[in-house]
mmCIF file of N, CA and C in Angstrom:
data_model
loop_
_atom_site.group_PDB
_atom_site.id
_atom_site.type_symbol
_atom_site.label_atom_id
_atom_site.label_comp_id
_atom_site.label_asym_id
_atom_site.label_seq_id
_atom_site.Cartn_x
_atom_site.Cartn_y
_atom_site.Cartn_z
ATOM 1 N N MET A 142 -23.990 -35.485 -14.268
ATOM 2 C CA MET A 142 -23.307 -35.619 -13.002
ATOM 3 C C MET A 142 -22.036 -34.772 -13.048
ATOM 4 N N GLN A 143 -21.731 -34.100 -11.960
ATOM 5 C CA GLN A 143 -20.541 -33.267 -11.883
ATOM 6 C C GLN A 143 -19.318 -34.107 -11.568
ATOM 7 N N SER A 144 -18.176 -33.646 -12.045
ATOM 8 C CA SER A 144 -16.933 -34.348 -11.716
ATOM 9 C C SER A 144 -16.493 -33.954 -10.309
ATOM 10 N N ILE A 145 -15.686 -34.808 -9.724
ATOM 11 C CA ILE A 145 -15.188 -34.578 -8.371
ATOM 12 C C ILE A 145 -13.677 -34.462 -8.425
ATOM 13 N N ALA A 146 -13.126 -33.490 -7.728
ATOM 14 C CA ALA A 146 -11.681 -33.343 -7.604
ATOM 15 C C ALA A 146 -11.337 -33.457 -6.122
ATOM 16 N N ILE A 147 -10.364 -34.296 -5.810
ATOM 17 C CA ILE A 147 -9.941 -34.490 -4.425
ATOM 18 C C ILE A 147 -8.472 -34.117 -4.329
ATOM 19 N N GLU A 148 -8.149 -33.259 -3.385
ATOM 20 C CA GLU A 148 -6.770 -32.861 -3.128
ATOM 21 C C GLU A 148 -6.439 -33.111 -1.675
ATOM 22 N N SER A 149 -5.153 -33.375 -1.426
ATOM 23 C CA SER A 149 -4.660 -33.532 -0.062
ATOM 24 C C SER A 149 -3.286 -32.877 -0.023
ATOM 25 N N GLY A 150 -3.195 -31.730 0.617
ATOM 26 C CA GLY A 150 -1.932 -31.001 0.633
ATOM 27 C C GLY A 150 -1.525 -30.612 -0.772
ATOM 28 N N PRO A 151 -0.288 -30.902 -1.160
ATOM 29 C CA PRO A 151 0.212 -30.471 -2.474
ATOM 30 C C PRO A 151 -0.107 -31.422 -3.626
ATOM 31 N N VAL A 152 -0.914 -32.448 -3.389
ATOM 32 C CA VAL A 152 -1.173 -33.439 -4.431
ATOM 33 C C VAL A 152 -2.675 -33.569 -4.708
ATOM 34 N N ARG A 153 -2.970 -34.144 -5.876
ATOM 35 C CA ARG A 153 -4.345 -34.416 -6.282
ATOM 36 C C ARG A 153 -4.533 -35.922 -6.329
ATOM 37 N N VAL A 154 -5.659 -36.418 -5.832
ATOM 38 C CA VAL A 154 -5.967 -37.847 -5.905
ATOM 39 C C VAL A 154 -6.396 -38.149 -7.337
ATOM 40 N N ILE A 155 -5.700 -39.114 -7.973
ATOM 41 C CA ILE A 155 -6.062 -39.482 -9.336
ATOM 42 C C ILE A 155 -6.824 -40.800 -9.382
ATOM 43 N N SER A 156 -6.687 -41.617 -8.348
ATOM 44 C CA SER A 156 -7.444 -42.857 -8.279
ATOM 45 C C SER A 156 -7.410 -43.365 -6.845
ATOM 46 N N SER A 157 -8.539 -43.871 -6.400
ATOM 47 C CA SER A 157 -8.611 -44.434 -5.065
ATOM 48 C C SER A 157 -9.702 -45.489 -5.076
ATOM 49 N N GLY A 158 -9.449 -46.593 -4.399
ATOM 50 C CA GLY A 158 -10.457 -47.628 -4.397
ATOM 51 C C GLY A 158 -10.056 -48.829 -3.580
ATOM 52 N N THR A 159 -10.878 -49.850 -3.687
ATOM 53 C CA THR A 159 -10.652 -51.127 -3.023
ATOM 54 C C THR A 159 -10.799 -52.223 -4.051
ATOM 55 N N VAL A 160 -9.887 -53.179 -4.019
ATOM 56 C CA VAL A 160 -9.962 -54.317 -4.932
ATOM 57 C C VAL A 160 -9.589 -55.578 -4.158
ATOM 58 N N ILE A 161 -10.266 -56.662 -4.478
ATOM 59 C CA ILE A 161 -9.965 -57.965 -3.879
ATOM 60 C C ILE A 161 -9.409 -58.841 -4.985
ATOM 61 N N SER A 162 -8.263 -59.445 -4.728
ATOM 62 C CA SER A 162 -7.666 -60.325 -5.741
ATOM 63 C C SER A 162 -8.616 -61.483 -6.033
ATOM 64 N N PHE A 163 -8.539 -62.001 -7.242
ATOM 65 C CA PHE A 163 -9.408 -63.093 -7.654
ATOM 66 C C PHE A 163 -8.624 -64.393 -7.644
ATOM 67 N N ASP A 164 -9.028 -65.317 -6.797
ATOM 68 C CA ASP A 164 -8.417 -66.647 -6.726
ATOM 69 C C ASP A 164 -6.895 -66.565 -6.584
ATOM 70 N N LYS A 165 -6.446 -65.598 -5.741
ATOM 71 C CA LYS A 165 -5.034 -65.403 -5.407
ATOM 72 C C LYS A 165 -4.169 -64.987 -6.602
ATOM 73 N N ASN A 166 -4.787 -64.420 -7.630
ATOM 74 C CA ASN A 166 -4.045 -63.925 -8.791
ATOM 75 C C ASN A 166 -3.530 -62.518 -8.521
ATOM 76 N N PRO A 167 -2.491 -62.089 -9.249
ATOM 77 C CA PRO A 167 -1.995 -60.714 -9.115
ATOM 78 C C PRO A 167 -3.075 -59.704 -9.508
ATOM 79 N N ILE A 168 -2.905 -58.486 -9.037
ATOM 80 C CA ILE A 168 -3.774 -57.362 -9.386
ATOM 81 C C ILE A 168 -2.946 -56.431 -10.267
ATOM 82 N N GLU A 169 -3.504 -56.006 -11.403
ATOM 83 C CA GLU A 169 -2.824 -55.076 -12.303
ATOM 84 C C GLU A 169 -3.636 -53.789 -12.387
ATOM 85 N N ILE A 170 -2.966 -52.666 -12.150
ATOM 86 C CA ILE A 170 -3.603 -51.354 -12.244
ATOM 87 C C ILE A 170 -2.841 -50.566 -13.297
ATOM 88 N N THR A 171 -3.552 -50.098 -14.323
ATOM 89 C CA THR A 171 -2.953 -49.307 -15.395
ATOM 90 C C THR A 171 -3.554 -47.910 -15.349
ATOM 91 N N MET A 172 -2.701 -46.891 -15.412
ATOM 92 C CA MET A 172 -3.194 -45.513 -15.356
ATOM 93 C C MET A 172 -2.478 -44.651 -16.376
ATOM 94 N N GLY A 173 -3.101 -43.552 -16.707
ATOM 95 C CA GLY A 173 -2.522 -42.600 -17.642
ATOM 96 C C GLY A 173 -2.940 -42.880 -19.067
ATOM 97 N N GLY A 174 -3.007 -41.846 -19.857
ATOM 98 C CA GLY A 174 -3.362 -41.985 -21.274
ATOM 99 C C GLY A 174 -2.165 -42.451 -22.076
ATOM 100 N N SER A 175 -1.550 -41.532 -22.829
ATOM 101 C CA SER A 175 -0.402 -41.911 -23.651
ATOM 102 C C SER A 175 0.822 -42.228 -22.799
ATOM 103 N N GLY A 176 0.871 -41.701 -21.576
ATOM 104 C CA GLY A 176 1.985 -41.989 -20.671
ATOM 105 C C GLY A 176 1.627 -43.100 -19.716
ATOM 106 N N ARG A 177 1.021 -44.171 -20.231
ATOM 107 C CA ARG A 177 0.514 -45.259 -19.397
ATOM 108 C C ARG A 177 1.574 -45.817 -18.462
ATOM 109 N N CYS A 178 1.142 -46.107 -17.254
ATOM 110 C CA CYS A 178 2.000 -46.697 -16.228
ATOM 111 C C CYS A 178 1.224 -47.857 -15.621
ATOM 112 N N LYS A 179 1.891 -48.987 -15.427
ATOM 113 C CA LYS A 179 1.225 -50.165 -14.880
ATOM 114 C C LYS A 179 1.882 -50.580 -13.573
ATOM 115 N N VAL A 180 1.045 -50.893 -12.582
ATOM 116 C CA VAL A 180 1.489 -51.436 -11.302
ATOM 117 C C VAL A 180 0.917 -52.844 -11.211
ATOM 118 N N ILE A 181 1.796 -53.826 -11.022
ATOM 119 C CA ILE A 181 1.386 -55.214 -10.854
ATOM 120 C C ILE A 181 1.637 -55.599 -9.402
ATOM 121 N N MET A 182 0.581 -56.001 -8.706
ATOM 122 C CA MET A 182 0.693 -56.388 -7.299
ATOM 123 C C MET A 182 0.615 -57.908 -7.189
ATOM 124 N N ILE A 183 1.676 -58.494 -6.658
ATOM 125 C CA ILE A 183 1.752 -59.940 -6.453
ATOM 126 C C ILE A 183 1.824 -60.184 -4.952
ATOM 127 N N PHE A 184 1.162 -61.226 -4.478
ATOM 128 C CA PHE A 184 1.123 -61.518 -3.047
ATOM 129 C C PHE A 184 1.742 -62.881 -2.789
ATOM 130 N N HIS A 185 2.662 -62.912 -1.815
ATOM 131 C CA HIS A 185 3.352 -64.158 -1.475
ATOM 132 C C HIS A 185 3.425 -64.260 0.043
ATOM 133 N N ASP A 186 2.865 -65.324 0.581
ATOM 134 C CA ASP A 186 2.919 -65.558 2.022
ATOM 135 C C ASP A 186 3.867 -66.708 2.307
ATOM 136 N N GLU A 187 4.833 -66.454 3.189
ATOM 137 C CA GLU A 187 5.769 -67.488 3.601
ATOM 138 C C GLU A 187 5.219 -68.174 4.840
ATOM 139 N N ASP A 188 5.606 -69.410 5.054
ATOM 140 C CA ASP A 188 5.188 -70.135 6.251
ATOM 141 C C ASP A 188 5.774 -69.452 7.481
ATOM 142 N N GLY A 189 5.047 -69.501 8.570
ATOM 143 C CA GLY A 189 5.527 -68.912 9.816
ATOM 144 C C GLY A 189 5.118 -67.459 9.934
ATOM 145 N N GLU A 190 5.764 -66.774 10.873
ATOM 146 C CA GLU A 190 5.440 -65.381 11.164
ATOM 147 C C GLU A 190 6.566 -64.459 10.711
ATOM 148 N N GLY A 191 6.870 -64.430 9.428
ATOM 149 C CA GLY A 191 7.924 -63.553 8.918
ATOM 150 C C GLY A 191 7.464 -62.105 8.830
ATOM 151 N N LYS A 192 8.443 -61.218 8.706
ATOM 152 C CA LYS A 192 8.185 -59.791 8.605
ATOM 153 C C LYS A 192 7.555 -59.455 7.251
ATOM 154 N N SER A 193 6.659 -58.483 7.232
ATOM 155 C CA SER A 193 6.061 -58.014 5.990
ATOM 156 C C SER A 193 7.020 -57.051 5.288
ATOM 157 N N PHE A 194 7.152 -57.221 3.985
ATOM 158 C CA PHE A 194 7.963 -56.290 3.193
ATOM 159 C C PHE A 194 7.508 -56.344 1.746
ATOM 160 N N VAL A 195 7.954 -55.342 0.970
ATOM 161 C CA VAL A 195 7.627 -55.268 -0.447
ATOM 162 C C VAL A 195 8.905 -55.405 -1.247
ATOM 163 N N ARG A 196 8.852 -56.266 -2.261
ATOM 164 C CA ARG A 196 9.984 -56.462 -3.169
ATOM 165 C C ARG A 196 9.610 -55.812 -4.506
ATOM 166 N N PRO A 197 10.175 -54.611 -4.803
ATOM 167 C CA PRO A 197 9.852 -53.949 -6.070
ATOM 168 C C PRO A 197 10.759 -54.429 -7.195
ATOM 169 N N ARG A 198 10.216 -54.436 -8.411
ATOM 170 C CA ARG A 198 11.003 -54.783 -9.581
ATOM 171 C C ARG A 198 10.484 -53.948 -10.750
ATOM 172 N N VAL A 199 11.363 -53.137 -11.326
ATOM 173 C CA VAL A 199 11.000 -52.319 -12.474
ATOM 174 C C VAL A 199 11.071 -53.182 -13.723
ATOM 175 N N ILE A 200 9.977 -53.183 -14.502
ATOM 176 C CA ILE A 200 9.912 -53.946 -15.747
ATOM 177 C C ILE A 200 9.736 -52.931 -16.872
ATOM 178 N N GLY A 201 10.782 -52.624 -17.587
ATOM 179 C CA GLY A 201 10.699 -51.599 -18.618
ATOM 180 C C GLY A 201 10.626 -50.222 -17.992
ATOM 181 N N SER A 202 10.261 -49.235 -18.801
ATOM 182 C CA SER A 202 10.266 -47.861 -18.303
ATOM 183 C C SER A 202 8.929 -47.453 -17.699
ATOM 184 N N ARG A 203 7.870 -48.240 -17.866
ATOM 185 C CA ARG A 203 6.561 -47.811 -17.393
ATOM 186 C C ARG A 203 5.785 -48.866 -16.620
ATOM 187 N N THR A 204 6.451 -49.921 -16.185
ATOM 188 C CA THR A 204 5.774 -50.968 -15.417
ATOM 189 C C THR A 204 6.602 -51.325 -14.196
ATOM 190 N N ILE A 205 5.914 -51.445 -13.065
ATOM 191 C CA ILE A 205 6.582 -51.867 -11.841
ATOM 192 C C ILE A 205 5.803 -53.034 -11.252
ATOM 193 N N GLU A 206 6.542 -54.031 -10.825
ATOM 194 C CA GLU A 206 5.963 -55.212 -10.193
ATOM 195 C C GLU A 206 6.286 -55.133 -8.709
ATOM 196 N N LEU A 207 5.273 -55.202 -7.881
ATOM 197 C CA LEU A 207 5.446 -55.142 -6.437
ATOM 198 C C LEU A 207 5.010 -56.472 -5.841
ATOM 199 N N THR A 208 5.962 -57.185 -5.229
ATOM 200 C CA THR A 208 5.631 -58.438 -4.562
ATOM 201 C C THR A 208 5.490 -58.151 -3.073
ATOM 202 N N PHE A 209 4.281 -58.305 -2.567
ATOM 203 C CA PHE A 209 3.982 -58.072 -1.158
ATOM 204 C C PHE A 209 4.142 -59.399 -0.428
ATOM 205 N N VAL A 210 5.155 -59.475 0.427
ATOM 206 C CA VAL A 210 5.478 -60.715 1.126
ATOM 207 C C VAL A 210 4.964 -60.624 2.562
ATOM 208 N N ASN A 211 4.227 -61.653 2.962
ATOM 209 C CA ASN A 211 3.721 -61.801 4.333
ATOM 210 C C ASN A 211 2.747 -60.701 4.768
ATOM 211 N N PHE A 212 1.926 -60.222 3.867
ATOM 212 C CA PHE A 212 0.864 -59.293 4.234
ATOM 213 C C PHE A 212 -0.362 -60.133 4.608
ATOM 214 N N LYS A 213 -0.335 -60.643 5.853
ATOM 215 C CA LYS A 213 -1.333 -61.612 6.306
ATOM 216 C C LYS A 213 -2.217 -61.097 7.429
ATOM 217 N N ASP A 214 -2.102 -59.852 7.784
ATOM 218 C CA ASP A 214 -2.795 -59.317 8.948
ATOM 219 C C ASP A 214 -4.255 -58.982 8.619
ATOM 220 N N PRO A 215 -5.216 -59.568 9.348
ATOM 221 C CA PRO A 215 -6.613 -59.225 9.097
ATOM 222 C C PRO A 215 -6.942 -57.779 9.473
ATOM 223 N N LEU A 216 -6.085 -57.147 10.296
ATOM 224 C CA LEU A 216 -6.283 -55.743 10.655
ATOM 225 C C LEU A 216 -5.603 -54.799 9.666
ATOM 226 N N GLY A 217 -4.831 -55.353 8.737
ATOM 227 C CA GLY A 217 -4.233 -54.560 7.672
ATOM 228 C C GLY A 217 -2.790 -54.177 7.909
ATOM 229 N N SER A 218 -2.061 -54.057 6.804
ATOM 230 C CA SER A 218 -0.676 -53.589 6.793
ATOM 231 C C SER A 218 -0.523 -52.656 5.603
ATOM 232 N N GLY A 219 0.378 -51.701 5.715
ATOM 233 C CA GLY A 219 0.582 -50.776 4.603
ATOM 234 C C GLY A 219 1.807 -49.910 4.803
ATOM 235 N N ASN A 220 1.974 -48.973 3.879
ATOM 236 C CA ASN A 220 3.122 -48.084 3.978
ATOM 237 C C ASN A 220 2.848 -46.969 4.981
ATOM 238 N N VAL A 221 3.943 -46.374 5.479
ATOM 239 C CA VAL A 221 3.844 -45.329 6.489
ATOM 240 C C VAL A 221 3.700 -43.957 5.840
ATOM 241 N N LYS A 222 4.406 -43.740 4.731
ATOM 242 C CA LYS A 222 4.365 -42.471 4.000
ATOM 243 C C LYS A 222 4.049 -42.766 2.537
ATOM 244 N N PRO A 223 3.449 -41.803 1.815
ATOM 245 C CA PRO A 223 3.223 -42.020 0.384
ATOM 246 C C PRO A 223 4.546 -42.304 -0.324
ATOM 247 N N ILE A 224 4.505 -43.267 -1.244
ATOM 248 C CA ILE A 224 5.699 -43.682 -1.970
ATOM 249 C C ILE A 224 5.714 -43.026 -3.344
ATOM 250 N N HIS A 225 6.809 -42.325 -3.657
ATOM 251 C CA HIS A 225 7.001 -41.744 -4.986
ATOM 252 C C HIS A 225 7.589 -42.832 -5.866
ATOM 253 N N PHE A 226 6.850 -43.269 -6.894
ATOM 254 C CA PHE A 226 7.357 -44.379 -7.684
ATOM 255 C C PHE A 226 7.370 -44.148 -9.184
ATOM 256 N N ALA A 227 6.792 -43.071 -9.693
ATOM 257 C CA ALA A 227 6.770 -42.885 -11.147
ATOM 258 C C ALA A 227 6.457 -41.443 -11.485
ATOM 259 N N THR A 228 6.624 -41.118 -12.758
ATOM 260 C CA THR A 228 6.119 -39.868 -13.302
ATOM 261 C C THR A 228 5.386 -40.180 -14.595
ATOM 262 N N ILE A 229 4.291 -39.486 -14.805
ATOM 263 C CA ILE A 229 3.508 -39.643 -16.027
ATOM 264 C C ILE A 229 3.196 -38.244 -16.532
ATOM 265 N N GLY A 230 3.602 -37.961 -17.760
ATOM 266 C CA GLY A 230 3.321 -36.654 -18.345
ATOM 267 C C GLY A 230 3.875 -35.505 -17.526
ATOM 268 N N GLY A 231 5.031 -35.691 -16.912
ATOM 269 C CA GLY A 231 5.655 -34.648 -16.110
ATOM 270 C C GLY A 231 5.115 -34.520 -14.699
ATOM 271 N N ARG A 232 4.164 -35.368 -14.321
ATOM 272 C CA ARG A 232 3.602 -35.307 -12.974
ATOM 273 C C ARG A 232 4.118 -36.476 -12.137
ATOM 274 N N THR A 233 4.561 -36.173 -10.927
ATOM 275 C CA THR A 233 5.075 -37.191 -10.024
ATOM 276 C C THR A 233 3.905 -37.974 -9.438
ATOM 277 N N ILE A 234 4.018 -39.312 -9.465
ATOM 278 C CA ILE A 234 2.951 -40.188 -8.985
ATOM 279 C C ILE A 234 3.382 -40.819 -7.657
ATOM 280 N N PHE A 235 2.471 -40.775 -6.698
ATOM 281 C CA PHE A 235 2.679 -41.363 -5.378
ATOM 282 C C PHE A 235 1.618 -42.430 -5.138
ATOM 283 N N MET A 236 1.906 -43.350 -4.221
ATOM 284 C CA MET A 236 0.965 -44.421 -3.892
ATOM 285 C C MET A 236 0.906 -44.634 -2.382
ATOM 286 N N ASN A 237 -0.298 -44.853 -1.888
ATOM 287 C CA ASN A 237 -0.543 -45.309 -0.523
ATOM 288 C C ASN A 237 -1.367 -46.586 -0.615
ATOM 289 N N TYR A 238 -1.184 -47.514 0.296
ATOM 290 C CA TYR A 238 -1.939 -48.758 0.253
ATOM 291 C C TYR A 238 -2.103 -49.353 1.647
ATOM 292 N N ARG A 239 -3.160 -50.134 1.811
ATOM 293 C CA ARG A 239 -3.386 -50.975 2.985
ATOM 294 C C ARG A 239 -3.866 -52.318 2.458
ATOM 295 N N ILE A 240 -3.276 -53.397 2.967
ATOM 296 C CA ILE A 240 -3.613 -54.745 2.506
ATOM 297 C C ILE A 240 -4.135 -55.553 3.692
ATOM 298 N N TYR A 241 -5.268 -56.212 3.468
ATOM 299 C CA TYR A 241 -5.915 -57.017 4.498
ATOM 300 C C TYR A 241 -6.031 -58.456 4.013
ATOM 301 N N SER A 242 -5.909 -59.386 4.950
ATOM 302 C CA SER A 242 -6.013 -60.796 4.594
ATOM 303 C C SER A 242 -6.641 -61.548 5.757
ATOM 304 N N TYR A 243 -7.566 -62.415 5.434
ATOM 305 C CA TYR A 243 -8.192 -63.241 6.459
ATOM 306 C C TYR A 243 -7.786 -64.687 6.214
ATOM 307 N N LEU A 244 -6.982 -65.225 7.113
ATOM 308 C CA LEU A 244 -6.456 -66.579 6.999
ATOM 309 C C LEU A 244 -5.780 -66.776 5.650
ATOM 310 N N ASP A 245 -6.168 -67.777 4.887
ATOM 311 C CA ASP A 245 -5.520 -68.075 3.606
ATOM 312 C C ASP A 245 -6.385 -67.604 2.431
ATOM 313 N N SER A 246 -7.046 -66.469 2.589
ATOM 314 C CA SER A 246 -7.975 -65.992 1.568
ATOM 315 C C SER A 246 -7.298 -65.019 0.601
ATOM 316 N N ASP A 247 -8.076 -64.528 -0.363
ATOM 317 C CA ASP A 247 -7.596 -63.496 -1.269
ATOM 318 C C ASP A 247 -7.305 -62.218 -0.488
ATOM 319 N N LYS A 248 -6.465 -61.358 -1.059
ATOM 320 C CA LYS A 248 -6.084 -60.107 -0.401
ATOM 321 C C LYS A 248 -7.066 -59.002 -0.774
ATOM 322 N N THR A 249 -7.375 -58.170 0.204
ATOM 323 C CA THR A 249 -8.159 -56.958 -0.021
ATOM 324 C C THR A 249 -7.192 -55.786 0.032
ATOM 325 N N VAL A 250 -7.188 -54.965 -1.027
ATOM 326 C CA VAL A 250 -6.256 -53.842 -1.119
ATOM 327 C C VAL A 250 -7.041 -52.535 -1.203
ATOM 328 N N HIS A 251 -6.762 -51.618 -0.280
ATOM 329 C CA HIS A 251 -7.229 -50.240 -0.378
ATOM 330 C C HIS A 251 -6.042 -49.459 -0.932
ATOM 331 N N TYR A 252 -6.263 -48.679 -1.970
ATOM 332 C CA TYR A 252 -5.157 -47.940 -2.586
ATOM 333 C C TYR A 252 -5.583 -46.525 -2.917
ATOM 334 N N THR A 253 -4.595 -45.638 -2.951
ATOM 335 C CA THR A 253 -4.786 -44.279 -3.438
ATOM 336 C C THR A 253 -3.542 -43.897 -4.219
ATOM 337 N N PHE A 254 -3.759 -43.375 -5.417
ATOM 338 C CA PHE A 254 -2.688 -42.810 -6.223
ATOM 339 C C PHE A 254 -2.873 -41.297 -6.261
ATOM 340 N N TYR A 255 -1.767 -40.576 -6.109
ATOM 341 C CA TYR A 255 -1.778 -39.118 -6.105
ATOM 342 C C TYR A 255 -0.842 -38.623 -7.202
ATOM 343 N N CYS A 256 -1.028 -37.386 -7.652
ATOM 344 C CA CYS A 256 -0.053 -36.777 -8.557
ATOM 345 C C CYS A 256 0.217 -35.354 -8.116
ATOM 346 N N SER A 257 1.457 -34.920 -8.359
ATOM 347 C CA SER A 257 1.839 -33.532 -8.121
ATOM 348 C C SER A 257 1.923 -32.848 -9.476
ATOM 349 N N GLN A 258 2.249 -31.592 -9.466
ATOM 350 C CA GLN A 258 2.336 -30.839 -10.716
ATOM 351 C C GLN A 258 3.772 -30.585 -11.159
ATOM 352 N N GLU A 259 4.747 -31.093 -10.435
ATOM 353 C CA GLU A 259 6.139 -30.810 -10.782
ATOM 354 C C GLU A 259 6.583 -31.575 -12.021
ATOM 355 N N ASP A 260 7.485 -30.999 -12.789
ATOM 356 C CA ASP A 260 8.018 -31.653 -13.983
ATOM 357 C C ASP A 260 9.153 -32.591 -13.611
ATOM 358 N N SER A 261 9.206 -33.736 -14.243
ATOM 359 C CA SER A 261 10.310 -34.677 -14.058
ATOM 360 C C SER A 261 10.277 -35.684 -15.191
ATOM 361 N N LEU A 262 11.180 -36.662 -15.165
ATOM 362 C CA LEU A 262 11.261 -37.656 -16.223
ATOM 363 C C LEU A 262 10.042 -38.568 -16.220
ATOM 364 N N ASP A 263 9.706 -39.096 -17.381
ATOM 365 C CA ASP A 263 8.515 -39.929 -17.526
ATOM 366 C C ASP A 263 8.895 -41.398 -17.499
ATOM 367 N N LYS A 264 9.059 -41.962 -16.302
ATOM 368 C CA LYS A 264 9.423 -43.371 -16.160
ATOM 369 C C LYS A 264 9.157 -43.821 -14.732
ATOM 370 N N VAL A 265 9.097 -45.131 -14.516
ATOM 371 C CA VAL A 265 9.026 -45.635 -13.150
ATOM 372 C C VAL A 265 10.453 -45.737 -12.631
ATOM 373 N N HIS A 266 10.611 -45.676 -11.339
ATOM 374 C CA HIS A 266 11.951 -45.739 -10.760
ATOM 375 C C HIS A 266 11.878 -46.315 -9.360
ATOM 376 N N THR A 267 13.046 -46.561 -8.780
ATOM 377 C CA THR A 267 13.097 -47.197 -7.462
ATOM 378 C C THR A 267 13.463 -46.219 -6.348
ATOM 379 N N GLU A 268 13.431 -44.940 -6.623
ATOM 380 C CA GLU A 268 13.771 -43.950 -5.610
ATOM 381 C C GLU A 268 12.828 -44.079 -4.417
ATOM 382 N N GLY A 269 13.384 -44.188 -3.219
ATOM 383 C CA GLY A 269 12.567 -44.238 -2.019
ATOM 384 C C GLY A 269 12.024 -45.612 -1.652
ATOM 385 N N PHE A 270 12.477 -46.676 -2.335
ATOM 386 C CA PHE A 270 11.918 -47.993 -2.039
ATOM 387 C C PHE A 270 12.334 -48.509 -0.678
ATOM 388 N N ASN A 271 13.378 -47.932 -0.056
ATOM 389 C CA ASN A 271 13.723 -48.377 1.283
ATOM 390 C C ASN A 271 12.581 -48.073 2.259
ATOM 391 N N GLU A 272 11.656 -47.199 1.885
ATOM 392 C CA GLU A 272 10.517 -46.871 2.730
ATOM 393 C C GLU A 272 9.408 -47.928 2.614
ATOM 394 N N TRP A 273 9.559 -48.897 1.726
ATOM 395 C CA TRP A 273 8.510 -49.890 1.530
ATOM 396 C C TRP A 273 8.533 -50.971 2.598
ATOM 397 N N ILE A 274 9.532 -50.972 3.470
ATOM 398 C CA ILE A 274 9.568 -51.949 4.545
ATOM 399 C C ILE A 274 8.452 -51.602 5.540
ATOM 400 N N VAL A 275 7.679 -52.581 5.929
ATOM 401 C CA VAL A 275 6.564 -52.364 6.857
ATOM 402 C C VAL A 275 7.035 -52.740 8.251
ATOM 403 N N GLU A 276 6.872 -51.836 9.172
ATOM 404 C CA GLU A 276 7.292 -52.077 10.563
ATOM 405 C C GLU A 276 6.201 -52.768 11.324
#
């Protein structure tokens, strides 16, 4: 079987897929070889009709915990622009996501991770997190 390469503008897709949380547990995505980076997705729904937002927390130099609060829309909620959140092996990593929820069920997450070819530091960071607010 031949390998597939997907590009969009100046970036290459390194991973894309759909995952459904199991019994309301967090979802952990680990990527990269020796420059491993981990994204932990936690879901928290507050009572009532509160605004959707993401609470990021950097754990060490290569792990980020993202708490998605009030992502309860069955039609989906997500970011508006790709989020730059890490570098692995000198490549800048971006993330796009859409989260769907039906009533009080597990979350369905569509995600895409992209990488650029520019050199930068090898760590996760909070640059651009003000863009994580969902309108």
